Tab-separated table of C-alpha atoms in Angstrom:
chain	number	residue	atom	x	y	z
O	1	UNK	CA	-4.112	14.300	2.061
O	2	UNK	CA	-4.855	16.230	-1.978
O	3	UNK	CA	-8.151	15.270	-4.837
O	4	UNK	CA	-8.044	15.987	-7.623
O	5	UNK	CA	-11.092	18.481	-8.722
O	6	UNK	CA	-12.857	18.252	-11.872
O	7	UNK	CA	-10.956	20.741	-13.104
O	8	UNK	CA	-7.499	19.399	-12.212
O	9	UNK	CA	-6.292	21.482	-9.827
O	10	UNK	CA	-6.077	20.190	-5.893
O	11	UNK	CA	-8.278	20.506	-3.374
O	12	UNK	CA	-8.439	18.554	0.400
O	13	UNK	CA	-10.916	16.581	0.800
O	14	UNK	CA	-11.841	14.389	4.285
O	15	UNK	CA	-14.960	12.469	5.098
O	16	UNK	CA	-15.578	11.680	9.191
O	17	UNK	CA	-17.514	8.583	9.427
O	18	UNK	CA	-20.474	8.028	11.603
O	19	UNK	CA	-19.499	6.439	15.238
O	20	UNK	CA	-19.576	2.526	14.960
O	21	UNK	CA	-21.755	0.822	17.292
O	22	UNK	CA	-20.182	-1.080	19.815
O	23	UNK	CA	-22.809	-3.742	20.571
O	24	UNK	CA	-24.862	-5.588	17.597
O	25	UNK	CA	-27.424	-8.331	17.810
O	26	UNK	CA	-25.855	-11.517	17.082
O	27	UNK	CA	-23.334	-13.263	19.251
O	28	UNK	CA	-19.547	-13.692	18.491
O	29	UNK	CA	-19.797	-17.472	18.812
O	30	UNK	CA	-23.065	-17.435	15.792
O	31	UNK	CA	-20.430	-15.186	13.900
O	32	UNK	CA	-17.630	-17.348	13.660
O	33	UNK	CA	-20.293	-19.874	12.644
O	34	UNK	CA	-21.206	-17.940	9.719
O	35	UNK	CA	-17.987	-16.463	8.554
O	36	UNK	CA	-17.313	-17.593	5.283
O	37	UNK	CA	-15.393	-16.403	1.781
O	38	UNK	CA	-18.733	-15.012	-0.649
O	39	UNK	CA	-17.622	-13.783	-4.264
O	40	UNK	CA	-21.013	-12.920	-5.775
O	41	UNK	CA	-22.594	-9.596	-4.862
O	42	UNK	CA	-25.902	-7.517	-5.995
O	43	UNK	CA	-25.385	-4.444	-7.282
O	44	UNK	CA	-26.294	-1.672	-4.737
O	45	UNK	CA	-24.187	1.166	-2.364
O	46	UNK	CA	-23.326	0.377	1.410
O	47	UNK	CA	-24.163	2.778	3.330
O	48	UNK	CA	-21.351	5.222	5.181
O	49	UNK	CA	-22.749	3.515	8.667
O	50	UNK	CA	-21.592	-0.301	6.887
O	51	UNK	CA	-18.202	0.983	5.807
O	52	UNK	CA	-17.880	2.895	8.922
O	53	UNK	CA	-18.240	-0.160	10.952
O	54	UNK	CA	-15.901	-2.058	9.282
O	55	UNK	CA	-13.508	0.039	8.411
O	56	UNK	CA	-13.816	0.324	13.076
O	57	UNK	CA	-13.792	-3.220	12.966
O	58	UNK	CA	-10.260	-3.386	10.474
O	59	UNK	CA	-8.275	-1.489	12.664
O	60	UNK	CA	-10.404	1.078	14.650
O	61	UNK	CA	-10.188	2.754	18.450
O	62	UNK	CA	-11.362	1.011	20.856
O	63	UNK	CA	-12.854	1.805	24.725
O	64	UNK	CA	-9.159	1.533	25.574
O	65	UNK	CA	-8.246	3.648	23.180
O	66	UNK	CA	-5.874	0.209	22.077
O	67	UNK	CA	-6.967	-0.327	18.029
O	68	UNK	CA	-9.112	-3.234	17.229
O	69	UNK	CA	-6.124	-5.597	16.427
O	70	UNK	CA	-3.178	-6.590	18.787
O	71	UNK	CA	-0.007	-5.258	17.615
O	72	UNK	CA	3.379	-6.510	17.844
O	73	UNK	CA	5.236	-4.384	20.789
O	74	UNK	CA	2.328	-1.281	19.470
O	75	UNK	CA	4.110	-0.721	16.278
O	76	UNK	CA	0.679	-0.786	14.464
O	77	UNK	CA	2.406	-0.697	10.793
O	78	UNK	CA	-0.794	-1.201	9.154
O	79	UNK	CA	-2.445	1.360	7.110
O	80	UNK	CA	-6.261	0.557	5.869
O	81	UNK	CA	-7.407	2.350	2.779
O	82	UNK	CA	-10.848	1.731	1.097
O	83	UNK	CA	-11.582	1.409	-2.557
O	84	UNK	CA	-15.303	3.328	-3.553
O	85	UNK	CA	-16.966	2.010	-5.597
O	86	UNK	CA	-20.662	2.044	-4.960
O	87	UNK	CA	-20.614	3.889	-1.058
O	88	UNK	CA	-23.574	5.958	-0.306
O	89	UNK	CA	-22.454	10.503	-0.512
O	90	UNK	CA	-19.505	9.151	-1.219
O	91	UNK	CA	-17.264	9.867	-4.391
O	92	UNK	CA	-15.672	6.824	-6.495
O	93	UNK	CA	-12.387	6.894	-5.697
O	94	UNK	CA	-9.949	5.855	-3.377
O	95	UNK	CA	-9.829	6.619	0.244
O	96	UNK	CA	-7.107	6.483	3.239
O	97	UNK	CA	-8.376	5.358	6.666
O	98	UNK	CA	-7.262	7.307	9.353
O	99	UNK	CA	-8.092	5.175	12.984
O	100	UNK	CA	-7.901	8.462	14.952
O	101	UNK	CA	-9.987	11.302	13.576
O	102	UNK	CA	-12.031	8.222	12.171
O	103	UNK	CA	-12.355	9.580	9.390
O	104	UNK	CA	-11.571	8.870	5.854
O	105	UNK	CA	-8.710	11.355	3.670
O	106	UNK	CA	-9.580	11.058	-0.018
O	107	UNK	CA	-5.915	9.489	-1.820
O	108	UNK	CA	-7.562	10.033	-5.944
O	109	UNK	CA	-11.386	10.098	-7.360
O	110	UNK	CA	-10.201	7.465	-9.986
O	111	UNK	CA	-12.313	4.547	-10.310
O	112	UNK	CA	-9.724	1.955	-10.390
O	113	UNK	CA	-11.356	-1.527	-9.908
O	114	UNK	CA	-11.283	-2.859	-13.226
O	115	UNK	CA	-7.704	-1.850	-13.485
O	116	UNK	CA	-7.341	-3.714	-9.371
O	117	UNK	CA	-9.376	-6.339	-10.987
O	118	UNK	CA	-6.615	-7.368	-14.071
O	119	UNK	CA	-4.092	-6.737	-11.111
O	120	UNK	CA	-5.953	-9.809	-8.968
O	121	UNK	CA	-5.558	-11.916	-11.835
O	122	UNK	CA	-9.202	-11.229	-12.955
O	123	UNK	CA	-10.972	-12.072	-10.055
O	124	UNK	CA	-14.230	-10.734	-11.295
O	125	UNK	CA	-15.733	-10.148	-7.376
O	126	UNK	CA	-12.975	-7.103	-7.004
O	127	UNK	CA	-14.945	-5.327	-10.422
O	128	UNK	CA	-18.294	-6.647	-8.844
O	129	UNK	CA	-18.145	-5.281	-5.431
O	130	UNK	CA	-19.361	-1.790	-4.365
O	131	UNK	CA	-15.875	-1.249	-2.466
O	132	UNK	CA	-12.169	-3.126	-1.833
O	133	UNK	CA	-10.887	-2.890	1.575
O	134	UNK	CA	-7.457	-2.389	0.980
O	135	UNK	CA	-4.889	-3.490	4.213
O	136	UNK	CA	-1.309	-2.370	3.436
O	137	UNK	CA	1.843	-2.251	6.120
O	138	UNK	CA	5.065	-0.671	6.109
O	139	UNK	CA	6.793	-3.001	7.355
O	140	UNK	CA	9.614	-0.899	8.664
O	141	UNK	CA	8.202	0.528	11.350
O	142	UNK	CA	8.499	-3.492	13.065
O	143	UNK	CA	11.350	-4.407	11.397
O	144	UNK	CA	12.969	-1.102	13.295
O	145	UNK	CA	12.310	-3.141	16.757
O	146	UNK	CA	12.633	-7.014	16.112
O	147	UNK	CA	14.793	-6.987	12.850
O	148	UNK	CA	14.018	-9.488	10.241
O	149	UNK	CA	11.600	-11.517	12.874
O	150	UNK	CA	9.152	-8.168	12.624
O	151	UNK	CA	7.517	-9.268	9.028
O	152	UNK	CA	6.636	-12.182	10.581
O	153	UNK	CA	4.528	-10.409	13.706
O	154	UNK	CA	3.736	-7.669	10.927
O	155	UNK	CA	2.108	-10.985	8.705
O	156	UNK	CA	0.163	-12.245	12.071
O	157	UNK	CA	-1.320	-8.562	12.262
O	158	UNK	CA	-2.512	-8.334	8.633
O	159	UNK	CA	-4.548	-11.654	9.542
O	160	UNK	CA	-6.034	-10.358	12.266
O	161	UNK	CA	-7.974	-6.932	10.846
O	162	UNK	CA	-8.586	-9.544	8.210
O	163	UNK	CA	-10.952	-11.803	10.206
O	164	UNK	CA	-11.857	-8.795	12.221
O	165	UNK	CA	-13.024	-7.445	8.323
O	166	UNK	CA	-14.862	-11.206	8.199
O	167	UNK	CA	-16.918	-11.466	11.368
O	168	UNK	CA	-18.136	-7.426	10.844
O	169	UNK	CA	-18.549	-8.225	7.037
O	170	UNK	CA	-20.992	-10.846	8.572
O	171	UNK	CA	-22.541	-8.972	10.789
O	172	UNK	CA	-23.727	-6.329	8.900
O	173	UNK	CA	-24.912	-8.612	5.983
O	174	UNK	CA	-22.627	-8.074	3.973
O	175	UNK	CA	-19.843	-10.312	1.394
O	176	UNK	CA	-16.269	-10.595	1.672
O	177	UNK	CA	-13.319	-12.758	0.729
O	178	UNK	CA	-9.860	-11.988	1.461
O	179	UNK	CA	-7.140	-12.137	-2.066
O	180	UNK	CA	-3.980	-12.329	-1.533
O	181	UNK	CA	-3.321	-13.751	-5.469
O	182	UNK	CA	-2.369	-10.336	-7.161
O	183	UNK	CA	0.527	-9.077	-9.134
O	184	UNK	CA	2.430	-7.233	-6.549
O	185	UNK	CA	4.051	-3.978	-8.481
O	186	UNK	CA	0.955	-3.480	-10.404
O	187	UNK	CA	-0.650	-3.258	-7.246
O	188	UNK	CA	1.218	-0.807	-5.481
O	189	UNK	CA	1.135	0.933	-9.399
O	190	UNK	CA	-2.075	1.474	-8.912
O	191	UNK	CA	-2.731	2.474	-6.048
O	192	UNK	CA	0.210	5.059	-5.463
O	193	UNK	CA	0.554	4.787	-1.720
O	194	UNK	CA	4.649	4.175	0.032
O	195	UNK	CA	3.139	0.661	1.605
O	196	UNK	CA	3.059	-2.613	0.963
O	197	UNK	CA	-0.493	-4.256	0.024
O	198	UNK	CA	-1.152	-7.244	2.032
O	199	UNK	CA	-4.467	-8.041	1.470
O	200	UNK	CA	-7.543	-7.050	-1.043
O	201	UNK	CA	-11.568	-7.599	0.408
O	202	UNK	CA	-14.224	-6.884	-1.725
O	203	UNK	CA	-17.522	-5.674	-0.081
O	204	UNK	CA	-20.517	-6.030	-1.534
O	205	UNK	CA	-24.571	-6.890	-0.773
O	206	UNK	CA	-25.917	-9.738	-0.649
O	207	UNK	CA	-29.088	-11.400	-2.563
């Protein structure tokens, strides 16, 4: 993927993420008990390790070389993007998560949090977040196997990924909330991506 530089020309940019830590200090039961939607964040950047952990949880590779979310027919229609507002060592902009290389690929270097906020019915936590994880899907990847019922399978998979993000954010001491209320076409136009955006999950530091 290509990225505009300061002179308006294109350059390639890929960021290798640190390896995710696969042993936590908090039990799954405690995370489930503590999980909640949080819409208020304090100013401050996320670390690249926090971003790495969250993206891996959303749809990264596990020890079986499978993804962390189950997928009907192993179609894996999800595409994960992240809007970087305040991430240590990462320029503001939109990035696509590559689970194969556990890396980020730059799409553009615009801070799109404010326009996304407006497209999400002015939900201020979008604009105030350090980053926004966006879970998208290519429905055709599943419906080509299962017909119209494949759309249901994709929606179920989105739920799996969203819950993973909630639990990982809780483990990291971050706040997030799943946002499904937004103007579909406006969000897609802002992102300029081929997949369908389904969930926006802002991420931020807690008090």
